[in-house]
CSV table of N, CA and C and ligand atoms in Angstrom, one decimal:
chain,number,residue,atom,x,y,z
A,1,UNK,N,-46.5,36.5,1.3
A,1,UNK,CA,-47.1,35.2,1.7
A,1,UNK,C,-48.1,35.4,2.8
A,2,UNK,N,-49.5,35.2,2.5
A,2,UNK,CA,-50.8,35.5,3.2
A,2,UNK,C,-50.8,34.6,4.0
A,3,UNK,N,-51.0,34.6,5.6
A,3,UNK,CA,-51.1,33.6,6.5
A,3,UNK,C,-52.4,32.9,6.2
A,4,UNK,N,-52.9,32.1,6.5
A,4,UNK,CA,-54.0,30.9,6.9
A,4,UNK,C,-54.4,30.7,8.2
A,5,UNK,N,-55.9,30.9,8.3
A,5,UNK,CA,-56.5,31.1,9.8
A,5,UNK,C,-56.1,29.6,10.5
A,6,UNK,N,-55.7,29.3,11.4
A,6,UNK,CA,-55.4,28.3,12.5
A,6,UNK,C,-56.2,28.0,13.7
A,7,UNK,N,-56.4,26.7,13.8
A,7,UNK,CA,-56.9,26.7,14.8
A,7,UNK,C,-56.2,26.5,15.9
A,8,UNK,N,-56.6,27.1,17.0
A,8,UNK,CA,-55.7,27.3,18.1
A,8,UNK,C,-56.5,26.7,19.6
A,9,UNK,N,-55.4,26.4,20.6
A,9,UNK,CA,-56.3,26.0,21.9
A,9,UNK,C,-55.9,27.1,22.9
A,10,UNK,N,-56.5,28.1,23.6
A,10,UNK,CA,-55.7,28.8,24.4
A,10,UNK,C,-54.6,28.4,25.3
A,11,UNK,N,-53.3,28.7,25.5
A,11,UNK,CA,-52.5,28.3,26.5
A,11,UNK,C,-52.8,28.7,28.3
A,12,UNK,N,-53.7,30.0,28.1
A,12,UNK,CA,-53.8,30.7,29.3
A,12,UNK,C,-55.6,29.7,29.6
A,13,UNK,N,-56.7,30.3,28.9
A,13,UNK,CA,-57.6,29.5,29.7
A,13,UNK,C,-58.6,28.7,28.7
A,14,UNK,N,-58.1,27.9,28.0
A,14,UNK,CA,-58.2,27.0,26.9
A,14,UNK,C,-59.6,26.9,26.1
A,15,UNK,N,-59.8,28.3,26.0
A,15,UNK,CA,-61.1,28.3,25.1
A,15,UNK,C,-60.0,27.9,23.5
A,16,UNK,N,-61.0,27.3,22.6
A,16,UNK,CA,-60.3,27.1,21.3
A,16,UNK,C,-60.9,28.1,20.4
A,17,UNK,N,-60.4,28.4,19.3
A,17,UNK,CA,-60.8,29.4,18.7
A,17,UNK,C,-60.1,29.6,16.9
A,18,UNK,N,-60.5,29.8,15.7
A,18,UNK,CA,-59.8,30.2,14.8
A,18,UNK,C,-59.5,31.4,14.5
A,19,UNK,N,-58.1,31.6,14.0
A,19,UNK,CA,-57.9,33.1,14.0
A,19,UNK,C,-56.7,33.0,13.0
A,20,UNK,N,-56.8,34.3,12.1
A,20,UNK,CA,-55.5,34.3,11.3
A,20,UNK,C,-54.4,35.1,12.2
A,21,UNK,N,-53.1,34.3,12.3
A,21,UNK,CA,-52.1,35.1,13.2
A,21,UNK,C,-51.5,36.1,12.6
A,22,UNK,N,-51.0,37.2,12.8
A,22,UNK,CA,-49.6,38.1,12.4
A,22,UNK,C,-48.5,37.8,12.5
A,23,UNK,N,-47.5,37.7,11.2
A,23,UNK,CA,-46.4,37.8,11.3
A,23,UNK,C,-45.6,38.7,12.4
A,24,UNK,N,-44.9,37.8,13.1
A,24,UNK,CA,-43.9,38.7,14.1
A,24,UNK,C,-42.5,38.4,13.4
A,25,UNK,N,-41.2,39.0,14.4
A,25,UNK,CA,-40.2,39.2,14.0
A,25,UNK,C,-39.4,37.7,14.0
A,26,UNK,N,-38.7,37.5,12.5
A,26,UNK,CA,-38.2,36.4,12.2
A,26,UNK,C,-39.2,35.4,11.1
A,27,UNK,N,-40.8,35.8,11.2
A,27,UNK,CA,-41.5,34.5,10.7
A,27,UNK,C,-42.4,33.9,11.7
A,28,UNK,N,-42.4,34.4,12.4
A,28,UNK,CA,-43.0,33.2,13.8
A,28,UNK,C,-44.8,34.1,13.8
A,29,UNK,N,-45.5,33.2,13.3
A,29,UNK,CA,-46.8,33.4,13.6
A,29,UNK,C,-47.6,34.3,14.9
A,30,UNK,N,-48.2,35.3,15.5
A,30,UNK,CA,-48.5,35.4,16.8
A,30,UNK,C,-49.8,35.9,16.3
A,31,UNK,N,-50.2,35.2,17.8
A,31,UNK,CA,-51.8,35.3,17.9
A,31,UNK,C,-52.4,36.0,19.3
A,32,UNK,N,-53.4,36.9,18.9
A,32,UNK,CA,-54.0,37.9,20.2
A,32,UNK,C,-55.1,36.9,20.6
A,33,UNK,N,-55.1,36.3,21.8
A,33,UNK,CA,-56.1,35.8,22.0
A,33,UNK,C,-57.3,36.4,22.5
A,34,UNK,N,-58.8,36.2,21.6
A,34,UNK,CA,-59.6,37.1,21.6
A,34,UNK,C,-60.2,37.5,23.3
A,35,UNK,N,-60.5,36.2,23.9
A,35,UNK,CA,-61.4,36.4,24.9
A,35,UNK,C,-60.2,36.7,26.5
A,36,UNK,N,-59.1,36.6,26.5
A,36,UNK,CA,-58.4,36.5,27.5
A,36,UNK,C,-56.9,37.4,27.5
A,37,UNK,N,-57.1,38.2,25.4
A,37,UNK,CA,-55.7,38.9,25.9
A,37,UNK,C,-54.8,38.6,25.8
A,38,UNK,N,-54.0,37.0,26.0
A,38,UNK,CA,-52.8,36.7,25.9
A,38,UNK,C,-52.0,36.5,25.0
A,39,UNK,N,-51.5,36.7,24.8
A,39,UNK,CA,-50.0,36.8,23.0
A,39,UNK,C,-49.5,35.2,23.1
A,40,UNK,N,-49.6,35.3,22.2
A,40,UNK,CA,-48.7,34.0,22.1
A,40,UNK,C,-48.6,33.8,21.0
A,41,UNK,N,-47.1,33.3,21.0
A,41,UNK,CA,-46.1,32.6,19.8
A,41,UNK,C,-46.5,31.6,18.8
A,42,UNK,N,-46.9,31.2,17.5
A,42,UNK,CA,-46.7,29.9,17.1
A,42,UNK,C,-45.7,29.7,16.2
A,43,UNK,N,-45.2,28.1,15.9
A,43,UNK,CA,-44.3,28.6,15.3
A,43,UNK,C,-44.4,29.0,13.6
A,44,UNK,N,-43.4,29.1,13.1
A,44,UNK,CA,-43.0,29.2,11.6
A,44,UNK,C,-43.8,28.5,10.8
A,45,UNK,N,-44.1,29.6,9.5
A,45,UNK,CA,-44.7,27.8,8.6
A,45,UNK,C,-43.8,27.3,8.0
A,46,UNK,N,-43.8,26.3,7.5
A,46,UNK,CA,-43.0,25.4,6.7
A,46,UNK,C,-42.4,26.0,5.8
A,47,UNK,N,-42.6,27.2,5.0
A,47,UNK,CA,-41.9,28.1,3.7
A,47,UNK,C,-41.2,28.6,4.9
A,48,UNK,N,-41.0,29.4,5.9
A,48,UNK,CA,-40.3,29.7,6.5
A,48,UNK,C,-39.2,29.0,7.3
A,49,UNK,N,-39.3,28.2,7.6
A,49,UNK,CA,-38.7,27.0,8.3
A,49,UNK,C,-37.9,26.1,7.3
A,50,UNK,N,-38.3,26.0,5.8
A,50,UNK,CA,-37.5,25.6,4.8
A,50,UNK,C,-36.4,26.4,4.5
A,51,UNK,N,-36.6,27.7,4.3
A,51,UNK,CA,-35.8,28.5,3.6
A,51,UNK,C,-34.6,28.8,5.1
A,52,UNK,N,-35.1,29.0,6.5
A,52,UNK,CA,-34.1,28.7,7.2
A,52,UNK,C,-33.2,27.7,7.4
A,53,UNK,N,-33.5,26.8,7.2
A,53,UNK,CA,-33.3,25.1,7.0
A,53,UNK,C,-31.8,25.1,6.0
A,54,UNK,N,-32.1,26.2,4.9
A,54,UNK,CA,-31.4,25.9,3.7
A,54,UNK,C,-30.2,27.0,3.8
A,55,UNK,N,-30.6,28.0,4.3
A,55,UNK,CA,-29.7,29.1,4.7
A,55,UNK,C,-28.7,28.9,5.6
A,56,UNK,N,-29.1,28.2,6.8
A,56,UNK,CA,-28.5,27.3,7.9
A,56,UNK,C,-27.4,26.3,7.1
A,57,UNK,N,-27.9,25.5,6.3
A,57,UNK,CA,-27.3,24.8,6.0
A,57,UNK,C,-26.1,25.6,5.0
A,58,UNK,N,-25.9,26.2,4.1
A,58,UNK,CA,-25.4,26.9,3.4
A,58,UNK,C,-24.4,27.8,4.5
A,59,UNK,N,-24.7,28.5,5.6
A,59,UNK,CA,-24.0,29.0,6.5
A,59,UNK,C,-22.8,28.1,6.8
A,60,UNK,N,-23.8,27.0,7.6
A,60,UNK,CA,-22.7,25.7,7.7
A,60,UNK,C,-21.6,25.0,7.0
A,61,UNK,N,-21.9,25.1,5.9
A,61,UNK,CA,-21.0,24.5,4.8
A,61,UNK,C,-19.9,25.5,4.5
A,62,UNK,N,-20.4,26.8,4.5
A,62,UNK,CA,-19.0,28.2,4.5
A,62,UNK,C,-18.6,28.3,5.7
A,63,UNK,N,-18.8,27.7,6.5
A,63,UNK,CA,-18.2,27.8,8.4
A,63,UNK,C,-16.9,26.6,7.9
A,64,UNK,N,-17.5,25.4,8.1
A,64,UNK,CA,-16.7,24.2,7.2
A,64,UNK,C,-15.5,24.9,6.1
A,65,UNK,N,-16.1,25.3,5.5
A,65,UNK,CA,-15.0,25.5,4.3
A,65,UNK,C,-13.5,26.8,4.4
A,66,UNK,N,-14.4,27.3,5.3
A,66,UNK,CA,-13.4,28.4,5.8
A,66,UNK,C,-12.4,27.8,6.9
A,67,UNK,N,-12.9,27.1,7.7
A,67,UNK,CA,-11.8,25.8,8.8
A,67,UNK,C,-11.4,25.1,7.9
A,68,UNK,N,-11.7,24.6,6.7
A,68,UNK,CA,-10.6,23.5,5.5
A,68,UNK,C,-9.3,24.1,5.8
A,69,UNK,N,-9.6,25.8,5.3
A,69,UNK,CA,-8.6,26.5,4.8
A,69,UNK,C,-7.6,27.3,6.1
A,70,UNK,N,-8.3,26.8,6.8
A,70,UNK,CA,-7.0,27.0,8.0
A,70,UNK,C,-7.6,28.7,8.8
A,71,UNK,N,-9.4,28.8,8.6
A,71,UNK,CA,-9.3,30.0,9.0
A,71,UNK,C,-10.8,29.8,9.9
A,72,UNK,N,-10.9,31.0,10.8
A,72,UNK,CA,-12.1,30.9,11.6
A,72,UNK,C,-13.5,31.4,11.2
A,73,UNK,N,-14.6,30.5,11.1
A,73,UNK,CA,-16.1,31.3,9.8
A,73,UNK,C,-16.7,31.4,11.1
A,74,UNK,N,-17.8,32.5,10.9
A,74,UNK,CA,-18.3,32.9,11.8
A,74,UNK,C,-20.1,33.0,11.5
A,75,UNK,N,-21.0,32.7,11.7
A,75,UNK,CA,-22.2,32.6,11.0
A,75,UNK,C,-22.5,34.2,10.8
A,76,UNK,N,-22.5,35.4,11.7
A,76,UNK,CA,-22.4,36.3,10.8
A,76,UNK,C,-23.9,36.7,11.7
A,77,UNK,N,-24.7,37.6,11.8
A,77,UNK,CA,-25.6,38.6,12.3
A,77,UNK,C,-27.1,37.7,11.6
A,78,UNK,N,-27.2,37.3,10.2
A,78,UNK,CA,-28.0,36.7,9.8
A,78,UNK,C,-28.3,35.4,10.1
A,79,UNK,N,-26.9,34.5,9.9
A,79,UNK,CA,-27.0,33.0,10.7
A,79,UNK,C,-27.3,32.8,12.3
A,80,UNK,N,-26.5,34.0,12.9
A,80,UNK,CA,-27.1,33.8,14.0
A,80,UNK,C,-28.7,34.4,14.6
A,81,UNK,N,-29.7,35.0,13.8
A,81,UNK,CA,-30.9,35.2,13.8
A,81,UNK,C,-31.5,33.7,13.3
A,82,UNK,N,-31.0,33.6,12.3
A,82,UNK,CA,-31.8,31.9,11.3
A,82,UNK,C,-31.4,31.1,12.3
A,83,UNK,N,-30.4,30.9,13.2
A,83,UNK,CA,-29.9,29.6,14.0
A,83,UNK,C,-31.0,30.4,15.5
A,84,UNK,N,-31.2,31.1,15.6
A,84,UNK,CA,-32.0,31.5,16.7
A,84,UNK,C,-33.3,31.2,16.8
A,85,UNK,N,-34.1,31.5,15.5
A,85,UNK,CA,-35.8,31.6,15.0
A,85,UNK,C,-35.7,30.0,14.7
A,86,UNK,N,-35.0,28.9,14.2
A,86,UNK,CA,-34.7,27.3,14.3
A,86,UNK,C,-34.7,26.7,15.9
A,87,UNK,N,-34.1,27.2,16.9
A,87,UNK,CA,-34.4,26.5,18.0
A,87,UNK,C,-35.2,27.2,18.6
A,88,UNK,N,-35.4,28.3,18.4
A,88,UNK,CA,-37.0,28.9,19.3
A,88,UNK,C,-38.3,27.8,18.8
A,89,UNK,N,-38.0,27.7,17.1
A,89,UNK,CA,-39.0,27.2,16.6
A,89,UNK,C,-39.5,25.6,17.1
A,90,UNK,N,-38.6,25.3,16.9
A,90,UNK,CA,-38.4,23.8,17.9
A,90,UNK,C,-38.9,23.9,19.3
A,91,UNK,N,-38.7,24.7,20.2
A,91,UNK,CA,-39.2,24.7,21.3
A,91,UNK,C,-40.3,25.4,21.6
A,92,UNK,N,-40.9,26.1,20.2
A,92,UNK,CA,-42.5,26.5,20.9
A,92,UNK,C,-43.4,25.3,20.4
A,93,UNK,N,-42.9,24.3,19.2
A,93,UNK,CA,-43.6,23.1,18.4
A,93,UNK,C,-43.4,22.3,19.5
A,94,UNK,N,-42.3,22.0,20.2
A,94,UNK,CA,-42.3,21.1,21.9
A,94,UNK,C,-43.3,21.0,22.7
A,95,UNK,N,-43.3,22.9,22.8
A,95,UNK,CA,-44.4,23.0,24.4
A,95,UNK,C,-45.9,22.9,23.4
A,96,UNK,N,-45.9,23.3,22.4
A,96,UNK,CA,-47.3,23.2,21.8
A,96,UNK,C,-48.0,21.8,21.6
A,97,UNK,N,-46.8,20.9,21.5
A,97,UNK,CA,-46.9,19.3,21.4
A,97,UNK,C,-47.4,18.8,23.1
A,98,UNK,N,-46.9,19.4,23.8
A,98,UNK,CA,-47.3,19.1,25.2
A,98,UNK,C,-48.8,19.1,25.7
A,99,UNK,N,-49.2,20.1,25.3
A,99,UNK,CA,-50.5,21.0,26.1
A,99,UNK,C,-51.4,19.5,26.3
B,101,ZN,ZN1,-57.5,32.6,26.4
């Protein structure tokens, strides 16, 4: 899945600029900002953020089904990365919503 150049505002000294970001670890977009150097995070696209969405959910429902049965589910090394890259995601779209 080829990223799509974004337009970005810098967080550090707010020149704007388009740039295609690199996938980092988990899905999460990151961008070298040209004139100043600074890394920064954006979040997930929507294919990514769906398919977590649905994995999440699916974790969930075997967490559930495993407590029906009288026993303790555990999300497991994968759910707990997908439940990790979901509230990071949320809170870099927060502070991005801020600026
Ligand atoms: Zn900058």
């Amino acid at each position: 899945m080829a990223l799509q150049a974004i337009h970005v505002q810098c967080t550090h000294c707010q020149h704007q600029f388009k740039e295609i970001p690199e996938r980092s670890f988990l899905g999460f977009q990151k961008l070298d900002f040209p004139h100043c150097h600074e890394k920064v995070i954006y979040p997930l696209t929507s294919g990514f953020r769906t398919t977590y969405f649905i994995i999440a959910a699916v974790i969930a429902l075997s967490i559930i089904v495993n407590l029906s049965q009288g026993q303790i589910g555990f999300p497991g090394l994968i759910g707990l990365a997908i439940i990790y890259a979901l509230i990071r995601d949320w809170q870099i779209r927060k502070s991005i919503n801020s600026i």
